[in-house]
PDB file of C-alpha atoms and ligand atoms in Angstrom:
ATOM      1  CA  UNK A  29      17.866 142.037  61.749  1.00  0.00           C
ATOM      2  CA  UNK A  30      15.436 144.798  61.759  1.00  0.00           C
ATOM      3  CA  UNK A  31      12.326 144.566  59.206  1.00  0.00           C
ATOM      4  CA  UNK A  32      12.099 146.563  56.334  1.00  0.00           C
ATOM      5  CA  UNK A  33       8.959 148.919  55.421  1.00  0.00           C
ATOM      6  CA  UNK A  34       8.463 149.865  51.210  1.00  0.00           C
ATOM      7  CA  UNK A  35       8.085 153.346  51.605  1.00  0.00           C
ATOM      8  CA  UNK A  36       6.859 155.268  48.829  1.00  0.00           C
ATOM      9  CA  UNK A  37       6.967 159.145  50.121  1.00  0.00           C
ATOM     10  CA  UNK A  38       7.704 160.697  53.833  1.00  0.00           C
ATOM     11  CA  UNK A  39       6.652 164.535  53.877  1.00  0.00           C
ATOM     12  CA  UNK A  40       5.855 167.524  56.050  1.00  0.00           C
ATOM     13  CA  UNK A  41       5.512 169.108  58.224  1.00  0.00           C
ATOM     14  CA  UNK A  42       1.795 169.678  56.753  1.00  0.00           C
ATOM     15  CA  UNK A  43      -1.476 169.625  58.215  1.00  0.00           C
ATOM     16  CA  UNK A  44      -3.773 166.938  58.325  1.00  0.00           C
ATOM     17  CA  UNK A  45      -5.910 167.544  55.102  1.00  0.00           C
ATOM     18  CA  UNK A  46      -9.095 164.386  56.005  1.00  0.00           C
ATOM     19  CA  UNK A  47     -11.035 163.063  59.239  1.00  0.00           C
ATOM     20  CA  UNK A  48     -10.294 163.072  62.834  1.00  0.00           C
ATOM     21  CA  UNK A  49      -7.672 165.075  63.672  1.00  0.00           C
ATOM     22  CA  UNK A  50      -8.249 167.807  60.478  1.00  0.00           C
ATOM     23  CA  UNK A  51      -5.949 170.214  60.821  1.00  0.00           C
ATOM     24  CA  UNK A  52      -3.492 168.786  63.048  1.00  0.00           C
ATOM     25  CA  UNK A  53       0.340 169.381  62.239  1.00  0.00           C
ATOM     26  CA  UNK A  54       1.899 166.790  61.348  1.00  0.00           C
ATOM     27  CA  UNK A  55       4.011 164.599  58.886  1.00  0.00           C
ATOM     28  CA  UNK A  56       3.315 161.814  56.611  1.00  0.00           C
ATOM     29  CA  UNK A  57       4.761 158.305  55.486  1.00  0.00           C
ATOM     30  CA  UNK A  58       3.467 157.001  52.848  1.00  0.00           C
ATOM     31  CA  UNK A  59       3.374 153.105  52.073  1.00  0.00           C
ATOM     32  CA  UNK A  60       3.546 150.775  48.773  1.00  0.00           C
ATOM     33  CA  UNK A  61       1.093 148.703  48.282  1.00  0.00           C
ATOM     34  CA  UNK A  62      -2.354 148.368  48.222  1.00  0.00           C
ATOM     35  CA  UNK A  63      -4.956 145.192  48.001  1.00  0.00           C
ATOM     36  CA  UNK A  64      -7.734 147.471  47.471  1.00  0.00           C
ATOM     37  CA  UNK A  65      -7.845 149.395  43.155  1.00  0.00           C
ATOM     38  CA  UNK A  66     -10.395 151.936  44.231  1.00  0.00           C
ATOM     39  CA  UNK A  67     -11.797 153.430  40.616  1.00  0.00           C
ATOM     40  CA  UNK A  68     -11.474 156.898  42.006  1.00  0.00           C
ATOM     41  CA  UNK A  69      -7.966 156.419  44.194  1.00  0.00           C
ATOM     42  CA  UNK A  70      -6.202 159.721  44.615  1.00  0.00           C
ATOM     43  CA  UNK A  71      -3.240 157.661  45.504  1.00  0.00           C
ATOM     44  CA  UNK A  72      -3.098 155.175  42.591  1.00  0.00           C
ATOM     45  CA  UNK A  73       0.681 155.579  42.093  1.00  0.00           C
ATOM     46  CA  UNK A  74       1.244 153.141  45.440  1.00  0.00           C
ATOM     47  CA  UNK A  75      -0.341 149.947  43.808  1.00  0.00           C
ATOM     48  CA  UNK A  76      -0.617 150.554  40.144  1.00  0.00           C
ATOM     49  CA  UNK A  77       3.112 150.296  39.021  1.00  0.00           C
ATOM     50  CA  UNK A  78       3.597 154.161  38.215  1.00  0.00           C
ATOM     51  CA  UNK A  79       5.941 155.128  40.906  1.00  0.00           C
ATOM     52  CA  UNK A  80       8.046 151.523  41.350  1.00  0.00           C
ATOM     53  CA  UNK A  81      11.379 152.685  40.672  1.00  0.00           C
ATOM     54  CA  UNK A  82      10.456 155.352  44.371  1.00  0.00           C
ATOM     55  CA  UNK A  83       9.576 152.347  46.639  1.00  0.00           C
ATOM     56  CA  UNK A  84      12.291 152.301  48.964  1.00  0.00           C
ATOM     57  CA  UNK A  85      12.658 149.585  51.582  1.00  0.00           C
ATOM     58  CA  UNK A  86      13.720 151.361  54.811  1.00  0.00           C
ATOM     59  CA  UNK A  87      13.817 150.080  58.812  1.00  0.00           C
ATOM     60  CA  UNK A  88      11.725 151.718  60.977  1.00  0.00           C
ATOM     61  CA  UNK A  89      15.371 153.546  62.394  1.00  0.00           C
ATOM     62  CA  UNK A  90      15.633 154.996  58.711  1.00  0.00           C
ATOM     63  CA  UNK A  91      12.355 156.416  58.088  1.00  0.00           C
ATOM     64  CA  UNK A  92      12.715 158.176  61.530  1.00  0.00           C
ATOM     65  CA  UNK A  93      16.173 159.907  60.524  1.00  0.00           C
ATOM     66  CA  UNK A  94      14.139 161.240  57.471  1.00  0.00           C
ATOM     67  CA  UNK A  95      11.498 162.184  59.619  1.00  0.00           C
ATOM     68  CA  UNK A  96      13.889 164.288  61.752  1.00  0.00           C
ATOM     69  CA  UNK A  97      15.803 165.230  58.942  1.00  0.00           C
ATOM     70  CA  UNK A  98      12.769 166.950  57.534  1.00  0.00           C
ATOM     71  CA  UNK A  99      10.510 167.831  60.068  1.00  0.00           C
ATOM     72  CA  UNK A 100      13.508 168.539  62.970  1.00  0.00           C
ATOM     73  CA  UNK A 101      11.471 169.967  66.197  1.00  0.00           C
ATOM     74  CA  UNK A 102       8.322 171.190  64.544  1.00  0.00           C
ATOM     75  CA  UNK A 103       6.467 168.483  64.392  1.00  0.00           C
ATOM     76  CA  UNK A 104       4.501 165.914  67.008  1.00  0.00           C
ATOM     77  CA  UNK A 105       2.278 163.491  65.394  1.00  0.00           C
ATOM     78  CA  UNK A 106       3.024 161.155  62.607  1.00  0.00           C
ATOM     79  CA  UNK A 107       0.375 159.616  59.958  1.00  0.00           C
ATOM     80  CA  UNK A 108       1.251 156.506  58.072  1.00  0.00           C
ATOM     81  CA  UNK A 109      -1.045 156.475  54.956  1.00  0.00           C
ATOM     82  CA  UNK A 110      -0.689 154.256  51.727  1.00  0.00           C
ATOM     83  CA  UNK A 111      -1.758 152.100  49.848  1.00  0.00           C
ATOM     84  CA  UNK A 112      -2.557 150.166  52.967  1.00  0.00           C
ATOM     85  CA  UNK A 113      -0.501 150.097  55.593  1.00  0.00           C
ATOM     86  CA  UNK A 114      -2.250 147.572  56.814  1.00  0.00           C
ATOM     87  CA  UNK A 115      -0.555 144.972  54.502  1.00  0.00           C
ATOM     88  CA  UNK A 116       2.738 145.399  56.375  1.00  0.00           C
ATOM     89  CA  UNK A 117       3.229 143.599  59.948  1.00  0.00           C
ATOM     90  CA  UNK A 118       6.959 145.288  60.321  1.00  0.00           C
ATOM     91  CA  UNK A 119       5.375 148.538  61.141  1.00  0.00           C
ATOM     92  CA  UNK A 120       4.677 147.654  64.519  1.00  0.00           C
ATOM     93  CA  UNK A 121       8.692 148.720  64.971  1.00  0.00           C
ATOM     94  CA  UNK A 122       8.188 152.110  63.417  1.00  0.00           C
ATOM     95  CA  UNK A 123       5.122 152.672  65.892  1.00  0.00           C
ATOM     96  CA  UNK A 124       6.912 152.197  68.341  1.00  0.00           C
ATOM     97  CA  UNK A 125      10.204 153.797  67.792  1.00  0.00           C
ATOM     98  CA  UNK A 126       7.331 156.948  67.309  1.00  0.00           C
ATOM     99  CA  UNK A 127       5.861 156.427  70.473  1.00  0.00           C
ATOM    100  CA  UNK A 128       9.122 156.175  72.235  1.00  0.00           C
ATOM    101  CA  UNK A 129      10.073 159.329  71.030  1.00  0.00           C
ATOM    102  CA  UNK A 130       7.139 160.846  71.967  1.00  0.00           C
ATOM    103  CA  UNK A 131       5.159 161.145  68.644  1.00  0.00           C
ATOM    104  CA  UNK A 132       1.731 160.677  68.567  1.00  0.00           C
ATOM    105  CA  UNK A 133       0.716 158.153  65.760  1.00  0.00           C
ATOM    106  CA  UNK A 134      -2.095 158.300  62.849  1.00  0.00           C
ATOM    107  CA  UNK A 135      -3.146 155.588  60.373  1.00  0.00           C
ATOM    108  CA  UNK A 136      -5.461 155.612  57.364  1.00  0.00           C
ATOM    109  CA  UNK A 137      -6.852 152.315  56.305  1.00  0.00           C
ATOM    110  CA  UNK A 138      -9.543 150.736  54.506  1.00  0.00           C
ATOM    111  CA  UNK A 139     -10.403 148.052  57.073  1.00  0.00           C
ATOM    112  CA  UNK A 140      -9.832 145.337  55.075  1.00  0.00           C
ATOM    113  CA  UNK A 141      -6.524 143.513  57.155  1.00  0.00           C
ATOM    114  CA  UNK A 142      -6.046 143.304  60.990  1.00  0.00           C
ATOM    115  CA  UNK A 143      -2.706 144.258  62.575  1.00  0.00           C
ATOM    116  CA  UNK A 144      -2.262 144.265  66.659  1.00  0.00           C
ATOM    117  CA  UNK A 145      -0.349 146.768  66.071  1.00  0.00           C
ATOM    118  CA  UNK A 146      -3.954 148.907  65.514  1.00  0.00           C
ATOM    119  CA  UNK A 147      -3.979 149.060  69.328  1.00  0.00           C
ATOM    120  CA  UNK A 148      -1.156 151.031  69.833  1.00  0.00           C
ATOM    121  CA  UNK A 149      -2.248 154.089  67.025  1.00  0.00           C
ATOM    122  CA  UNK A 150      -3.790 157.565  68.867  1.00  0.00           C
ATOM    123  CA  UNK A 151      -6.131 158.663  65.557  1.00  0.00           C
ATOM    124  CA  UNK A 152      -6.805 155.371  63.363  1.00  0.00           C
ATOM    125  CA  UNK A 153      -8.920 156.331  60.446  1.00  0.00           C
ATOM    126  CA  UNK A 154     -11.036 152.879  59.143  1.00  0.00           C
ATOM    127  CA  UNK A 155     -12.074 154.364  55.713  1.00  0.00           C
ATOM    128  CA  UNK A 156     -14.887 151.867  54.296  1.00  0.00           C
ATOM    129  CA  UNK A 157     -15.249 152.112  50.641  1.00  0.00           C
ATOM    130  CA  UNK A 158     -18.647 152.774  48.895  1.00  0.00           C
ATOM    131  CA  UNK A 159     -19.740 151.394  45.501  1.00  0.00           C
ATOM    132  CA  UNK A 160     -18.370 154.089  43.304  1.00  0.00           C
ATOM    133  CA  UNK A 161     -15.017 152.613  44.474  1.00  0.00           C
ATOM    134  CA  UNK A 162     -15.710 149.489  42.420  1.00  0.00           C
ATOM    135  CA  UNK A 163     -14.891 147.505  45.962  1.00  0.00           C
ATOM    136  CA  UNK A 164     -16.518 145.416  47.928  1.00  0.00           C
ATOM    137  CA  UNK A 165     -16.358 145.508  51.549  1.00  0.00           C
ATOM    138  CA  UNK A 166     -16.288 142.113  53.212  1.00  0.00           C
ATOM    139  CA  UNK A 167     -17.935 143.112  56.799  1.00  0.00           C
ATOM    140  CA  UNK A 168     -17.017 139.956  58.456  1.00  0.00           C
ATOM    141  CA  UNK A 169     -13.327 141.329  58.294  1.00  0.00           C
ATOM    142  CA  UNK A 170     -14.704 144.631  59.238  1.00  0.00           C
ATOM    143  CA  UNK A 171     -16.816 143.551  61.947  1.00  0.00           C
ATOM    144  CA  UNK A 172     -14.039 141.660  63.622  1.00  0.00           C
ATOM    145  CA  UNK A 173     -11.871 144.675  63.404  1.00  0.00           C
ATOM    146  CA  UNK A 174     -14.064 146.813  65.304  1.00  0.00           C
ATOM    147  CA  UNK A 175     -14.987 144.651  67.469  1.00  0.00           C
ATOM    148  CA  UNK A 176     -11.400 144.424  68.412  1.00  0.00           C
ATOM    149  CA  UNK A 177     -11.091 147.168  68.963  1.00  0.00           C
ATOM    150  CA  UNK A 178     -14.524 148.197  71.011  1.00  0.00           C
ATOM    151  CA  UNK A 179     -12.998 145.061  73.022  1.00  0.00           C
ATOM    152  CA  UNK A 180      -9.765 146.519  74.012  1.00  0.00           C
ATOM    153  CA  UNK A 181     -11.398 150.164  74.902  1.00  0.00           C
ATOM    154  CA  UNK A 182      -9.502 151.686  72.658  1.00  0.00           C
ATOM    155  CA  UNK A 183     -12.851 152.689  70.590  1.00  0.00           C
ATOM    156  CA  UNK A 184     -12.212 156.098  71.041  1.00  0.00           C
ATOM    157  CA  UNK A 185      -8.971 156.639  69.136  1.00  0.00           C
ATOM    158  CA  UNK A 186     -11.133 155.534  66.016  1.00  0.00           C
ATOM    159  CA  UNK A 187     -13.213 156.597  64.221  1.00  0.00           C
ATOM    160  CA  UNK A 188     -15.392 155.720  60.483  1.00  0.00           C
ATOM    161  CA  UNK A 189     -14.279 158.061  57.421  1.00  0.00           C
ATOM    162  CA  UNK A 190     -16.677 156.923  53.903  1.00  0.00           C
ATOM    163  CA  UNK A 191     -16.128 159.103  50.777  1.00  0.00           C
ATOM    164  CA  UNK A 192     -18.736 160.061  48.959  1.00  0.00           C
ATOM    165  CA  UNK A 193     -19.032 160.893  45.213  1.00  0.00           C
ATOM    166  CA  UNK A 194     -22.907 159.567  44.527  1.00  0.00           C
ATOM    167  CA  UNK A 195     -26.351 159.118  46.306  1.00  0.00           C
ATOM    168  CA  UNK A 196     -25.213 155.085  46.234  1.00  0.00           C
ATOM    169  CA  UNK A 197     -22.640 156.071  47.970  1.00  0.00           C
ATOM    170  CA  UNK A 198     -24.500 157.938  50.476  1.00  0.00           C
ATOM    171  CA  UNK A 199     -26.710 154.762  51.712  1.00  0.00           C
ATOM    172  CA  UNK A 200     -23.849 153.100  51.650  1.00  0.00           C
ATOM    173  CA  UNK A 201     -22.233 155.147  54.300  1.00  0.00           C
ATOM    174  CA  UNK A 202     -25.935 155.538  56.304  1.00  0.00           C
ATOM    175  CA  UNK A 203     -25.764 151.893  56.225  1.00  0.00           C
ATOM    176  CA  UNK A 204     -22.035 151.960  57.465  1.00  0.00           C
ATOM    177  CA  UNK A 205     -22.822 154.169  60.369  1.00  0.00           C
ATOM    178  CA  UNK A 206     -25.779 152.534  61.384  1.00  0.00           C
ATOM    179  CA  UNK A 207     -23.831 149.150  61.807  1.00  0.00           C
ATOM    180  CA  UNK A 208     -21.509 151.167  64.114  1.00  0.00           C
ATOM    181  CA  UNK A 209     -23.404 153.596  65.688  1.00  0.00           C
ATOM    182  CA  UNK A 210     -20.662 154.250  69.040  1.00  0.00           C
ATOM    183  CA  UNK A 211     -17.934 155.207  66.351  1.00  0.00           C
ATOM    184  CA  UNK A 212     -17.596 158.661  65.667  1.00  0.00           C
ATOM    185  CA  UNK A 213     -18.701 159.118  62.020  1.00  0.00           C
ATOM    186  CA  UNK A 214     -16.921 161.169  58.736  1.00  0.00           C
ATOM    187  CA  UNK A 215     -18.770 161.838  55.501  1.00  0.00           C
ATOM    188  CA  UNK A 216     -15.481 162.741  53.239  1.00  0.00           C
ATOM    189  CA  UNK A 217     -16.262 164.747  49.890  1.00  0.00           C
ATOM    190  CA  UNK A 218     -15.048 162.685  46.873  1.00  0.00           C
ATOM    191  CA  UNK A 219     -12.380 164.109  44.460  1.00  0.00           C
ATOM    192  CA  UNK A 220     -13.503 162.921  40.958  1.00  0.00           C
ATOM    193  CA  UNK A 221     -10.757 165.374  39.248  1.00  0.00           C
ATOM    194  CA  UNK A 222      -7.410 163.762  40.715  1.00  0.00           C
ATOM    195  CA  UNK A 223      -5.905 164.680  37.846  1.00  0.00           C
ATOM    196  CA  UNK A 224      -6.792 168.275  37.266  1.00  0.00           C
ATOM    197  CA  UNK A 225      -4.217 170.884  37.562  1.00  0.00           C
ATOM    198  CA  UNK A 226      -6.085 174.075  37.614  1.00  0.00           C
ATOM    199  CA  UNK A 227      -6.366 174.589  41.661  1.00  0.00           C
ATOM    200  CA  UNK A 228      -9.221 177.370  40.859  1.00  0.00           C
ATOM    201  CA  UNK A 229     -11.434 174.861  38.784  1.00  0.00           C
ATOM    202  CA  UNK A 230     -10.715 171.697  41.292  1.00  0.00           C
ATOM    203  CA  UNK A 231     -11.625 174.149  44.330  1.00  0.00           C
ATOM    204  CA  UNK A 232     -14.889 175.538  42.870  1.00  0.00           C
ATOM    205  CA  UNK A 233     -16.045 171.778  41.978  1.00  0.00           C
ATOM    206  CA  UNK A 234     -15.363 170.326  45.338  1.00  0.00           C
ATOM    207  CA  UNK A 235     -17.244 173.066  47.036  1.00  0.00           C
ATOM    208  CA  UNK A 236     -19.845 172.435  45.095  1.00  0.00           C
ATOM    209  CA  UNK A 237     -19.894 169.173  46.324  1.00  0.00           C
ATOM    210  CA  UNK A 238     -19.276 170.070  49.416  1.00  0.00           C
ATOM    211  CA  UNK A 239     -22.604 171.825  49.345  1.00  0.00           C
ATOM    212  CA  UNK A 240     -24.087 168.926  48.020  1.00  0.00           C
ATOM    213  CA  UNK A 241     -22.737 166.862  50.460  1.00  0.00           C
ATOM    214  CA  UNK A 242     -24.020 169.123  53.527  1.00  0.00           C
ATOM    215  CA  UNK A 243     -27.671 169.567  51.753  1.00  0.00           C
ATOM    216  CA  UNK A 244     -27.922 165.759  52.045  1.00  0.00           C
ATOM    217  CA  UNK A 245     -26.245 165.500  55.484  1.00  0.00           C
ATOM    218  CA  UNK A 246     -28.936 167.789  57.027  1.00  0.00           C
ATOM    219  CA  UNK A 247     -31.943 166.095  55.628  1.00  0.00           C
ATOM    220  CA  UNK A 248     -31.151 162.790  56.888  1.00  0.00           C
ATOM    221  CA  UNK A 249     -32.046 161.985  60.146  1.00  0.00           C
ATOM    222  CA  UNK A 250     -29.879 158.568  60.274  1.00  0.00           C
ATOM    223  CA  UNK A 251     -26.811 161.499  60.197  1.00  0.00           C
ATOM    224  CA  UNK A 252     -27.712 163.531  62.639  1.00  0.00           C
ATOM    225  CA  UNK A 253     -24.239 162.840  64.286  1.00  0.00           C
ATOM    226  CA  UNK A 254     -22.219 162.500  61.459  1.00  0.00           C
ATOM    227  CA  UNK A 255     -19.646 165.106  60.784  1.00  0.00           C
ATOM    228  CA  UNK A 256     -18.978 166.456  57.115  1.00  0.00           C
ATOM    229  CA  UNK A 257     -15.472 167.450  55.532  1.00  0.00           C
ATOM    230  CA  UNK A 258     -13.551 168.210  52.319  1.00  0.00           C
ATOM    231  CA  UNK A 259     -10.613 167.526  51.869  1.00  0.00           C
ATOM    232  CA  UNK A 260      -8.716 170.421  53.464  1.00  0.00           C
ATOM    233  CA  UNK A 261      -5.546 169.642  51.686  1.00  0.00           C
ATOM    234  CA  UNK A 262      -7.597 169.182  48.155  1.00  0.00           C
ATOM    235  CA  UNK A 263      -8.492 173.098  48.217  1.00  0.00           C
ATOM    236  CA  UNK A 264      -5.818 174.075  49.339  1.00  0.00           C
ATOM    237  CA  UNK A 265      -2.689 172.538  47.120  1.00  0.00           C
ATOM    238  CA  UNK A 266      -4.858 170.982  44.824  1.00  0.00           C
ATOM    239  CA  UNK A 267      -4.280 167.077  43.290  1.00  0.00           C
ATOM    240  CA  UNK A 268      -0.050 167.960  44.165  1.00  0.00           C
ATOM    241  CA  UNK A 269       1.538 164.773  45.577  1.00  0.00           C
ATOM    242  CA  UNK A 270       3.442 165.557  48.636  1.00  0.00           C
ATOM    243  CA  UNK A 271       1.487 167.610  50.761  1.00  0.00           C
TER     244      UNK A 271
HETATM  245  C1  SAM B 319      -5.220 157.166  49.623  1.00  0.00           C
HETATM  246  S1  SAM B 319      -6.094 156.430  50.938  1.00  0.00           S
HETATM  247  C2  SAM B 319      -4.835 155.454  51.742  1.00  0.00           C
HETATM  248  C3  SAM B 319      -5.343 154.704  52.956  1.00  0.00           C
HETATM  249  C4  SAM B 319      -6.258 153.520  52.716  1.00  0.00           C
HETATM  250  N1  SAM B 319      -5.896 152.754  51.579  1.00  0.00           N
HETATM  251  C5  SAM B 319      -7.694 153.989  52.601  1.00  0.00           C
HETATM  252  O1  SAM B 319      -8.214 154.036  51.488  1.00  0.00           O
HETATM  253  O2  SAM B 319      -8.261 154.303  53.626  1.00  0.00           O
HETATM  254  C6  SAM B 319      -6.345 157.765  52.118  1.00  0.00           C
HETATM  255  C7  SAM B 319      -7.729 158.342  52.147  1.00  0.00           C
HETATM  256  O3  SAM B 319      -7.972 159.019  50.930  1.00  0.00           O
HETATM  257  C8  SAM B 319      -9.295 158.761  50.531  1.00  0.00           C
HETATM  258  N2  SAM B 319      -9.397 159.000  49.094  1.00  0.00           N
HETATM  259  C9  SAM B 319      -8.754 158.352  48.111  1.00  0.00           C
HETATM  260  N3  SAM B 319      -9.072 158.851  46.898  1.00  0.00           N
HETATM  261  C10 SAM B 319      -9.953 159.847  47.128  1.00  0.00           C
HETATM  262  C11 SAM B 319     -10.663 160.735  46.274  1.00  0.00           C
HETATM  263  N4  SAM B 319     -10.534 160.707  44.942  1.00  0.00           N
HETATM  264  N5  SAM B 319     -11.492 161.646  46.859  1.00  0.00           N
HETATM  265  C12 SAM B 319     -11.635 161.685  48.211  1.00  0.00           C
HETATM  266  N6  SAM B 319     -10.984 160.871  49.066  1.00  0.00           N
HETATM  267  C13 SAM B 319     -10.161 159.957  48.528  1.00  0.00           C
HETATM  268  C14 SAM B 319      -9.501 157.317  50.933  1.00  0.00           C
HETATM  269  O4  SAM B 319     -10.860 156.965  50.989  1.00  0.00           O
HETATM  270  C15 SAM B 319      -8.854 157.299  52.295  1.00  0.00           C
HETATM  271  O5  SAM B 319      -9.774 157.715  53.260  1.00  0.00           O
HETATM  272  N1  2KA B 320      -2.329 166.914  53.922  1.00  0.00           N
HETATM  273  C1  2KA B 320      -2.735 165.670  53.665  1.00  0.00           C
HETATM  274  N2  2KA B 320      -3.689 165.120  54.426  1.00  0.00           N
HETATM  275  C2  2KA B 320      -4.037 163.825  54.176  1.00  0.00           C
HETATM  276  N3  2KA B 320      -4.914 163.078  54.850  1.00  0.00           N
HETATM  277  C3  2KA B 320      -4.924 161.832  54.320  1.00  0.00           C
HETATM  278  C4  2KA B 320      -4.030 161.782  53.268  1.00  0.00           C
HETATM  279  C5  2KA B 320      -3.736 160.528  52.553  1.00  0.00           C
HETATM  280  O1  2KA B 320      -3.360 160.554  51.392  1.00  0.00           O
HETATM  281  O2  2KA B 320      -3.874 159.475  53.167  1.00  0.00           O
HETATM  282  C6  2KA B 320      -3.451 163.050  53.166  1.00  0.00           C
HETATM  283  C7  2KA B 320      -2.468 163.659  52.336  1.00  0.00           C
HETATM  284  O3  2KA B 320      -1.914 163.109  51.386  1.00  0.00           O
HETATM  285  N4  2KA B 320      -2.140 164.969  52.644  1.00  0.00           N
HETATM  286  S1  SF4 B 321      -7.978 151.436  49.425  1.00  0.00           S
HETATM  287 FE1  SF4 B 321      -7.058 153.478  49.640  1.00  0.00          FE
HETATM  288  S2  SF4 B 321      -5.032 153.374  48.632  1.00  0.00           S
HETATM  289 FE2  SF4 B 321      -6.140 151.492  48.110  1.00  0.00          FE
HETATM  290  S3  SF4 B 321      -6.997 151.939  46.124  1.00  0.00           S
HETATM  291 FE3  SF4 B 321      -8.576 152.494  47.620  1.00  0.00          FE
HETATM  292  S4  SF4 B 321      -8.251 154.663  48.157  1.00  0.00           S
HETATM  293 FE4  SF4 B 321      -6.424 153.917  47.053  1.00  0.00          FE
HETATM  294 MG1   MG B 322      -4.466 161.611  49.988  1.00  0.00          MG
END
């Protein structure tokens, strides 16, 4: 019988709003779940009991009829998001139904779990999280991860994404990147409004630290190749869910 996934939203076509592969068309599934309560999550409704009565349970054969059913020929590239998608072995089946049909496949996760099914995404976003969070990353997991992958030569479909909202935040993520040095390197700005509605006021603050952000970036010599992004999908459609 084939494995169910709790699914929480599927969207798009959008673009790719964080990371890697910014801009890239694409659609999203969204997982339940989450082992991680990060103080600042912009996703809180997949772990925190908001949005329970949403989760549906769905086989990798149903989320791609939705898929198709929204996105019919316009898009290429999925990204599987949560929570963390991590938590759920069944998605191996949804990968590769994707990759079957010719999709490329994205993941965003914190790197606190292992799957081998990490091997088979294109653009897997590890997304480390910094003291503001409240978290604590346990490296041993971390370091096994990526070594795992470095391992398999897949290194290059990876890379390191670390929000930042604070200067603890930013020595965290120095520290982060200097551990890894070969992965390519994202300093994300941090969204401390998720709940404002006014897109004019949210934009103007996360430019602002956006500026910050860059003003840092540039001084530090430990991030000379580090690359620096908002949000895209932040100042664009503000804190809406969905996009
Ligand atoms: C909602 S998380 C889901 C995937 C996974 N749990 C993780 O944290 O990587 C997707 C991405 O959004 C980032 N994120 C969450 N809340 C944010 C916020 N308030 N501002 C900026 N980025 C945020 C996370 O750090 C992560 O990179
Ligand atoms: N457009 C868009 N880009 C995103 N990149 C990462 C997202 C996420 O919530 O994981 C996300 C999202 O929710 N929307
Ligand atoms: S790990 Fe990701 S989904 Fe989980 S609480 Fe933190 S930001 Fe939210
Ligand atoms: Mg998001």
């Amino acid at each position: 019988m084939a494995s169910k996934i709790p699914v929480l939203e599927i969207f798009g076509p959008t673009i790719q709003g964080e990371g890697m592969v910014i801009g890239q068309k694409t659609m999203f599934v969204r997982t339940a779940g989450c082992d991680y309560s990060c103080r600042w999550c912009d996703s809180a409704f997949t772990w925190d009991g908001s949005a329970k009565d949403e989760i549906k349970q769905m086989t990798a054969e149903e989320i791609w009829e939705r898929l198709l059913e929204l996105g019919g020929d316009r898009f290429s590239h999925v990204t599987i998001s949560g929570g963390n998608p991590a938590l759920i072995k069944a998605l191996d089946e949804l990968i590769l139904l994707l990759k079957d049909n010719g999709i490329r496949v994205a993941l965003e996760t914190q790197g606190s779990r292992w799957q081998d099914w990490f091997y088979h995404i294109d653009d897997l976003t590890i997304s480390p999280k910094p003291p503001s969070s409240g978290m604590t990353t346990n490296f041993a997991v971390l370091d096994e991860i990526i070594e795992k992958l470095m391992k398999s030569g897949c290194i290059d479909h990876v890379s390191l994404k670390v929000v930042v909202f604070d200067d603890g935040d930013f020595e965290y993520a120095k520290m982060v990147h200097q551990r890894y040095p070969y992965i390519s390197f994202y300093l994300q700005v941090g969204n401390d409004e998720v709940t404002e509605c006014d897109n004019a006021t949210l934009r103007t603050k996360l430019l602002d630290k956006l500026e910050w952000l860059i003003e840092k970036t540039v001084e530090t010599k430990e991030m000379n190749d580090a690359r620096v992004l908002p949000q895209l999908h932040a100042l664009v459609w503000g804190n809406k869910r969905g996009v």
